[in-house]
PDB file of C-alpha atoms in Angstrom:
ATOM      1  CA  MET A   1      89.361  77.995  32.085  1.00 89.00           C
ATOM      2  CA  ASP A   2      85.449  77.330  30.900  1.00 94.00           C
ATOM      3  CA  LYS A   3      82.974  79.954  30.915  1.00 94.00           C
ATOM      4  CA  ASP A   4      80.840  78.519  34.229  1.00 95.00           C
ATOM      5  CA  THR A   5      84.035  78.942  36.124  1.00 96.00           C
ATOM      6  CA  LEU A   6      84.793  82.549  34.878  1.00 96.00           C
ATOM      7  CA  LEU A   7      81.215  83.535  35.483  1.00 96.00           C
ATOM      8  CA  SER A   8      81.277  81.816  38.800  1.00 97.00           C
ATOM      9  CA  LYS A   9      84.672  83.743  39.336  1.00 97.00           C
ATOM     10  CA  ARG A  10      83.543  87.042  38.267  1.00 98.00           C
ATOM     11  CA  GLU A  11      80.562  86.961  40.404  1.00 97.00           C
ATOM     12  CA  VAL A  12      82.727  86.255  43.531  1.00 97.00           C
ATOM     13  CA  PHE A  13      85.155  89.217  42.382  1.00 98.00           C
ATOM     14  CA  PHE A  14      82.525  91.619  41.834  1.00 98.00           C
ATOM     15  CA  GLN A  15      80.259  90.788  45.149  1.00 97.00           C
ATOM     16  CA  GLN A  16      83.111  91.069  47.386  1.00 98.00           C
ATOM     17  CA  ILE A  17      84.206  94.747  46.353  1.00 98.00           C
ATOM     18  CA  ILE A  18      80.300  95.687  46.964  1.00 98.00           C
ATOM     19  CA  GLU A  19      80.597  94.263  50.701  1.00 97.00           C
ATOM     20  CA  HIS A  20      84.280  96.120  51.313  1.00 97.00           C
ATOM     21  CA  ILE A  21      83.031  99.506  49.928  1.00 97.00           C
ATOM     22  CA  ASN A  22      79.777  98.780  51.958  1.00 97.00           C
ATOM     23  CA  ARG A  23      81.847  98.043  55.275  1.00 96.00           C
ATOM     24  CA  PRO A  24      81.338 101.056  57.732  1.00 94.00           C
ATOM     25  CA  PRO A  25      84.789 103.363  58.154  1.00 95.00           C
ATOM     26  CA  SER A  26      87.449 101.229  60.497  1.00 94.00           C
ATOM     27  CA  LYS A  27      88.798 102.637  63.605  1.00 95.00           C
ATOM     28  CA  ILE A  28      92.223 103.875  60.943  1.00 94.00           C
ATOM     29  CA  ASP A  29      89.894 105.747  58.847  1.00 94.00           C
ATOM     30  CA  ILE A  30      88.818 107.606  62.039  1.00 94.00           C
ATOM     31  CA  VAL A  31      92.350 107.964  63.295  1.00 95.00           C
ATOM     32  CA  LEU A  32      92.953 109.797  59.854  1.00 91.00           C
ATOM     33  CA  ASN A  33      90.083 111.646  60.513  1.00 92.00           C
ATOM     34  CA  GLN A  34      88.272 110.139  56.898  1.00 91.00           C
ATOM     35  CA  ASP A  35      85.512 108.843  58.550  1.00 93.00           C
ATOM     36  CA  LYS A  36      83.856 111.811  57.611  1.00 93.00           C
ATOM     37  CA  TYR A  37      83.665 111.498  54.228  1.00 94.00           C
ATOM     38  CA  TYR A  38      81.656 107.878  54.019  1.00 95.00           C
ATOM     39  CA  ILE A  39      78.597 107.640  51.921  1.00 97.00           C
ATOM     40  CA  LEU A  40      76.797 104.469  52.000  1.00 97.00           C
ATOM     41  CA  PRO A  41      75.861 103.183  48.646  1.00 97.00           C
ATOM     42  CA  ASP A  42      72.587 103.099  47.096  1.00 97.00           C
ATOM     43  CA  MET A  43      71.964  99.982  46.670  1.00 96.00           C
ATOM     44  CA  SER A  44      68.693 100.093  45.081  1.00 96.00           C
ATOM     45  CA  ASN A  45      70.389 101.557  42.034  1.00 96.00           C
ATOM     46  CA  THR A  46      73.283  99.148  42.461  1.00 97.00           C
ATOM     47  CA  PHE A  47      73.615  96.595  39.582  1.00 97.00           C
ATOM     48  CA  VAL A  48      75.722  93.591  38.834  1.00 97.00           C
ATOM     49  CA  ASN A  49      75.577  91.762  35.865  1.00 97.00           C
ATOM     50  CA  SER A  50      78.510  89.119  35.785  1.00 96.00           C
ATOM     51  CA  GLU A  51      77.882  87.863  32.694  1.00 96.00           C
ATOM     52  CA  TYR A  52      78.319  90.433  30.335  1.00 96.00           C
ATOM     53  CA  GLY A  53      81.110  91.807  32.699  1.00 97.00           C
ATOM     54  CA  ASP A  54      79.692  94.854  33.896  1.00 97.00           C
ATOM     55  CA  MET A  55      78.918  95.970  37.554  1.00 98.00           C
ATOM     56  CA  ILE A  56      77.601  99.685  38.183  1.00 98.00           C
ATOM     57  CA  ILE A  57      77.583 101.248  42.134  1.00 98.00           C
ATOM     58  CA  ASN A  58      75.809 104.536  42.643  1.00 98.00           C
ATOM     59  CA  ILE A  59      76.743 106.809  45.193  1.00 97.00           C
ATOM     60  CA  ASN A  60      73.833 108.962  46.387  1.00 96.00           C
ATOM     61  CA  GLY A  61      74.871 111.842  48.922  1.00 95.00           C
ATOM     62  CA  SER A  62      74.804 114.834  50.431  1.00 95.00           C
ATOM     63  CA  PHE A  63      77.613 117.227  52.189  1.00 96.00           C
ATOM     64  CA  PHE A  64      76.507 120.833  53.312  1.00 95.00           C
ATOM     65  CA  ASP A  65      72.726 120.292  52.193  1.00 93.00           C
ATOM     66  CA  LYS A  66      73.977 119.674  48.627  1.00 94.00           C
ATOM     67  CA  ASN A  67      72.932 116.695  47.243  1.00 94.00           C
ATOM     68  CA  PHE A  68      74.809 114.656  44.569  1.00 95.00           C
ATOM     69  CA  ASN A  69      75.023 111.391  42.394  1.00 94.00           C
ATOM     70  CA  VAL A  70      77.876 109.589  41.687  1.00 95.00           C
ATOM     71  CA  PHE A  71      78.618 106.797  39.806  1.00 96.00           C
ATOM     72  CA  TYR A  72      81.677 103.749  39.931  1.00 97.00           C
ATOM     73  CA  SER A  73      81.619 101.636  36.475  1.00 97.00           C
ATOM     74  CA  PHE A  74      83.594  97.863  36.670  1.00 98.00           C
ATOM     75  CA  TRP A  75      84.287  96.484  33.259  1.00 97.00           C
ATOM     76  CA  GLN A  76      85.884  93.013  33.104  1.00 97.00           C
ATOM     77  CA  LEU A  77      86.266  91.150  29.877  1.00 94.00           C
ATOM     78  CA  SER A  78      88.848  88.899  28.966  1.00 94.00           C
ATOM     79  CA  ASP A  79      92.575  90.200  30.443  1.00 96.00           C
ATOM     80  CA  THR A  80      91.486  93.591  31.034  1.00 97.00           C
ATOM     81  CA  LEU A  81      89.675  95.252  33.525  1.00 97.00           C
ATOM     82  CA  LYS A  82      88.347  98.956  33.687  1.00 96.00           C
ATOM     83  CA  ILE A  83      87.161 101.226  36.601  1.00 96.00           C
ATOM     84  CA  GLY A  84      85.373 104.625  36.224  1.00 94.00           C
ATOM     85  CA  ILE A  85      84.075 107.419  38.223  1.00 94.00           C
ATOM     86  CA  ALA A  86      80.953 109.034  36.824  1.00 94.00           C
ATOM     87  CA  ILE A  87      80.495 112.602  37.775  1.00 92.00           C
ATOM     88  CA  ASN A  88      76.753 114.528  37.067  1.00 87.00           C
ATOM     89  CA  ASP A  89      76.953 117.630  38.661  1.00 87.00           C
ATOM     90  CA  ASP A  90      78.004 120.272  36.735  1.00 84.00           C
ATOM     91  CA  GLU A  91      79.062 122.236  40.070  1.00 86.00           C
ATOM     92  CA  LEU A  92      81.328 119.419  41.182  1.00 89.00           C
ATOM     93  CA  GLN A  93      83.027 118.565  37.656  1.00 85.00           C
ATOM     94  CA  GLY A  94      84.924 121.425  38.005  1.00 82.00           C
ATOM     95  CA  ALA A  95      86.203 120.315  41.357  1.00 84.00           C
ATOM     96  CA  PHE A  96      87.883 117.098  40.095  1.00 83.00           C
ATOM     97  CA  ALA A  97      89.309 119.051  37.051  1.00 78.00           C
ATOM     98  CA  SER A  98      91.080 120.444  39.139  1.00 78.00           C
ATOM     99  CA  ASP A  99      92.308 118.268  41.366  1.00 72.00           C
ATOM    100  CA  SER A 100      93.988 120.300  43.642  1.00 65.00           C
ATOM    101  CA  HIS A 101      94.854 117.769  45.862  1.00 67.00           C
ATOM    102  CA  ASN A 102      95.919 115.203  43.352  1.00 72.00           C
ATOM    103  CA  GLU A 103      93.052 112.983  44.497  1.00 73.00           C
ATOM    104  CA  VAL A 104      91.923 111.563  41.248  1.00 78.00           C
ATOM    105  CA  TYR A 105      95.207 110.645  39.217  1.00 75.00           C
ATOM    106  CA  SER A 106      96.950 109.230  42.269  1.00 78.00           C
ATOM    107  CA  ILE A 107      93.896 106.883  42.894  1.00 85.00           C
ATOM    108  CA  TRP A 108      95.461 103.761  41.216  1.00 87.00           C
ATOM    109  CA  GLY A 109      98.873 104.583  41.040  1.00 78.00           C
ATOM    110  CA  SER A 110     101.182 106.983  38.980  1.00 67.00           C
ATOM    111  CA  LYS A 111     101.217 104.409  36.432  1.00 67.00           C
ATOM    112  CA  ASN A 112      97.329 104.501  36.013  1.00 74.00           C
ATOM    113  CA  ASP A 113      96.500 107.609  35.038  1.00 77.00           C
ATOM    114  CA  PRO A 114      92.675 108.026  33.871  1.00 82.00           C
ATOM    115  CA  THR A 115      91.382 108.318  30.775  1.00 84.00           C
ATOM    116  CA  ILE A 116      89.213 111.484  31.045  1.00 83.00           C
ATOM    117  CA  ASP A 117      85.319 111.967  28.734  1.00 84.00           C
ATOM    118  CA  ILE A 118      82.855 114.134  28.775  1.00 81.00           C
ATOM    119  CA  ALA A 119      79.312 112.962  27.335  1.00 76.00           C
ATOM    120  CA  ARG A 120      75.784 113.417  27.974  1.00 73.00           C
ATOM    121  CA  GLY A 121      76.465 115.979  30.750  1.00 74.00           C
ATOM    122  CA  ARG A 122      78.219 113.729  32.884  1.00 81.00           C
ATOM    123  CA  VAL A 123      82.190 113.721  33.310  1.00 86.00           C
ATOM    124  CA  PHE A 124      83.553 110.003  33.032  1.00 89.00           C
ATOM    125  CA  TYR A 125      87.527 108.841  34.458  1.00 90.00           C
ATOM    126  CA  ASP A 126      88.335 105.401  33.278  1.00 92.00           C
ATOM    127  CA  TRP A 127      91.110 103.216  34.365  1.00 94.00           C
ATOM    128  CA  GLU A 128      92.262 100.634  32.245  1.00 94.00           C
ATOM    129  CA  PHE A 129      94.443  97.471  33.767  1.00 95.00           C
ATOM    130  CA  ASP A 130      95.883  94.381  32.364  1.00 95.00           C
ATOM    131  CA  VAL A 131      94.902  91.959  34.471  1.00 96.00           C
ATOM    132  CA  PRO A 132      95.498  88.046  32.644  1.00 96.00           C
ATOM    133  CA  HIS A 133      95.487  86.963  35.830  1.00 97.00           C
ATOM    134  CA  LEU A 134      92.795  88.084  38.210  1.00 97.00           C
ATOM    135  CA  TYR A 135      91.505  85.166  38.939  1.00 97.00           C
ATOM    136  CA  ASP A 136      94.463  83.027  40.140  1.00 95.00           C
ATOM    137  CA  SER A 137      94.393  84.085  43.044  1.00 94.00           C
ATOM    138  CA  TYR A 138      93.027  86.550  46.018  1.00 95.00           C
ATOM    139  CA  LYS A 139      96.232  88.676  45.825  1.00 94.00           C
ATOM    140  CA  GLN A 140      95.725  89.210  42.192  1.00 95.00           C
ATOM    141  CA  GLN A 141      91.958  90.683  43.351  1.00 97.00           C
ATOM    142  CA  GLU A 142      92.606  92.102  46.353  1.00 96.00           C
ATOM    143  CA  ARG A 143      94.308  95.407  45.047  1.00 94.00           C
ATOM    144  CA  PHE A 144      91.286  96.223  43.272  1.00 96.00           C
ATOM    145  CA  ILE A 145      88.559  94.845  46.275  1.00 97.00           C
ATOM    146  CA  LEU A 146      90.406  97.110  49.113  1.00 95.00           C
ATOM    147  CA  GLY A 147      91.569  99.771  46.493  1.00 94.00           C
ATOM    148  CA  VAL A 148      87.608 100.754  45.493  1.00 95.00           C
ATOM    149  CA  LYS A 149      87.257 101.738  49.197  1.00 94.00           C
ATOM    150  CA  HIS A 150      90.245 103.491  48.693  1.00 92.00           C
ATOM    151  CA  MET A 151      88.846 105.081  46.136  1.00 94.00           C
ATOM    152  CA  HIS A 152      85.707 105.704  47.227  1.00 96.00           C
ATOM    153  CA  PHE A 153      86.926 107.829  50.054  1.00 94.00           C
ATOM    154  CA  ARG A 154      89.290 110.216  48.023  1.00 91.00           C
ATOM    155  CA  VAL A 155      86.047 110.758  45.318  1.00 94.00           C
ATOM    156  CA  MET A 156      84.112 111.700  48.691  1.00 94.00           C
ATOM    157  CA  ARG A 157      86.478 113.822  50.058  1.00 92.00           C
ATOM    158  CA  ILE A 158      86.891 115.856  46.747  1.00 92.00           C
ATOM    159  CA  ILE A 159      82.947 116.286  46.569  1.00 93.00           C
ATOM    160  CA  HIS A 160      83.113 117.141  50.382  1.00 94.00           C
ATOM    161  CA  ASP A 161      85.583 119.839  50.390  1.00 92.00           C
ATOM    162  CA  GLU A 162      84.011 121.328  47.037  1.00 92.00           C
ATOM    163  CA  CYS A 163      80.533 121.167  48.818  1.00 94.00           C
ATOM    164  CA  GLN A 164      81.619 123.069  51.808  1.00 93.00           C
ATOM    165  CA  ARG A 165      83.318 125.469  49.451  1.00 92.00           C
ATOM    166  CA  ILE A 166      79.937 126.217  47.429  1.00 91.00           C
ATOM    167  CA  PHE A 167      78.260 126.163  51.052  1.00 91.00           C
ATOM    168  CA  PHE A 168      80.226 128.635  52.308  1.00 90.00           C
ATOM    169  CA  GLY A 169      80.458 130.748  49.419  1.00 86.00           C
ATOM    170  CA  SER A 170      76.973 131.220  49.049  1.00 72.00           C
ATOM    171  CA  GLU A 171      76.776 131.819  53.095  1.00 63.00           C
ATOM    172  CA  LEU A 172      79.379 135.121  52.342  1.00 60.00           C
ATOM    173  CA  THR A 173      77.616 136.187  49.472  1.00 56.00           C
ATOM    174  CA  SER A 174      74.193 135.973  51.423  1.00 56.00           C
ATOM    175  CA  ASN A 175      75.913 137.770  54.569  1.00 55.00           C
ATOM    176  CA  THR A 176      77.639 140.508  52.124  1.00 55.00           C
ATOM    177  CA  ARG A 177      74.550 141.283  50.894  1.00 57.00           C
ATOM    178  CA  ASP A 178      72.372 141.634  54.202  1.00 54.00           C
ATOM    179  CA  VAL A 179      75.730 143.943  55.103  1.00 54.00           C
ATOM    180  CA  ALA A 180      75.350 145.940  52.054  1.00 55.00           C
ATOM    181  CA  ASP A 181      71.792 146.286  52.957  1.00 58.00           C
ATOM    182  CA  ASP A 182      72.726 147.390  56.772  1.00 61.00           C
ATOM    183  CA  ASP A 183      74.580 149.826  55.400  1.00 64.00           C
ATOM    184  CA  MET A 184      72.361 151.519  53.021  1.00 68.00           C
ATOM    185  CA  GLU A 185      69.600 151.518  55.637  1.00 71.00           C
ATOM    186  CA  LEU A 186      72.297 153.096  57.735  1.00 70.00           C
ATOM    187  CA  ILE A 187      73.425 155.857  54.857  1.00 69.00           C
ATOM    188  CA  SER A 188      69.939 156.255  54.184  1.00 69.00           C
ATOM    189  CA  GLU A 189      69.077 157.328  57.794  1.00 73.00           C
ATOM    190  CA  ILE A 190      72.113 159.953  58.348  1.00 68.00           C
ATOM    191  CA  ILE A 191      70.825 161.336  54.863  1.00 66.00           C
ATOM    192  CA  ASN A 192      67.592 161.927  56.525  1.00 71.00           C
ATOM    193  CA  GLU A 193      69.048 163.069  59.397  1.00 71.00           C
ATOM    194  CA  ASN A 194      70.885 165.770  57.730  1.00 65.00           C
ATOM    195  CA  VAL A 195      68.337 166.685  55.267  1.00 59.00           C
ATOM    196  CA  ASN A 196      66.003 167.466  58.592  1.00 67.00           C
ATOM    197  CA  GLN A 197      68.787 169.336  60.115  1.00 66.00           C
ATOM    198  CA  ASP A 198      69.471 171.390  57.126  1.00 60.00           C
ATOM    199  CA  LYS A 199      65.375 171.879  57.518  1.00 62.00           C
ATOM    200  CA  GLU A 200      65.719 173.245  60.786  1.00 66.00           C
ATOM    201  CA  LEU A 201      68.411 175.647  60.148  1.00 59.00           C
ATOM    202  CA  LEU A 202      66.613 177.000  57.437  1.00 60.00           C
ATOM    203  CA  LYS A 203      63.403 177.649  60.127  1.00 64.00           C
ATOM    204  CA  ALA A 204      65.794 179.041  62.477  1.00 61.00           C
ATOM    205  CA  ILE A 205      67.189 181.661  59.602  1.00 58.00           C
ATOM    206  CA  LYS A 206      63.649 182.707  58.379  1.00 60.00           C
ATOM    207  CA  ASP A 207      62.779 183.455  62.090  1.00 62.00           C
ATOM    208  CA  VAL A 208      65.478 185.261  62.525  1.00 57.00           C
ATOM    209  CA  ASP A 209      64.789 189.476  62.208  1.00 56.00           C
ATOM    210  CA  PHE A 210      67.541 191.017  59.815  1.00 51.00           C
ATOM    211  CA  ASN A 211      65.537 194.565  60.418  1.00 56.00           C
ATOM    212  CA  MET A 212      66.482 194.945  64.367  1.00 52.00           C
ATOM    213  CA  PRO A 213      67.334 198.155  65.215  1.00 56.00           C
ATOM    214  CA  LYS A 214      71.174 198.930  65.741  1.00 54.00           C
ATOM    215  CA  ASP A 215      72.349 199.341  68.717  1.00 56.00           C
ATOM    216  CA  ASN A 216      74.346 203.002  68.744  1.00 56.00           C
ATOM    217  CA  ASN A 217      75.961 202.313  71.748  1.00 52.00           C
TER     218      ASN A 217
END
């Protein structure tokens, strides 16, 4: 395969990935209740360079009033394809590290565990595939073209659930603080009421005439 043919096929491959990940959730996605996790890619910060085998897809979204930014990276040279996820937010990185639902490691099947790297304040997950026949047919590419959308749903689910946990955690803390404030106010009112009652009792005692004559009867 000559250079021009290779670059042309790679360009088509990258564009098909972009086209598919930009498609809205299907009826099956809705039935599976995963449509709520879908975030449309930010195409203004998505870059393709077929000549150098690079593509970056940016996901810039928000769940539960928390903004986040994630990058999907693609690197295809010779017989190798690498797909990566970069997470910037340190509050979300922990959710990926714990991976309580095993979402990350099973994205591309049990035979393709990711490597993990931490650099420049980001956590990177990278999968590497041996693809000597990638451009022989669509069948060779389909796994990645359709799989990226599947990966996107899984990544967004992790982020959605963590944003939800952070949101309700902060709400619980705020409510607990409000309850504590209310309790302190109630305690203060009770103390003040008791103090006032004690003052009235002392006043009543002072008003008693202990020198009253005894009744001889």
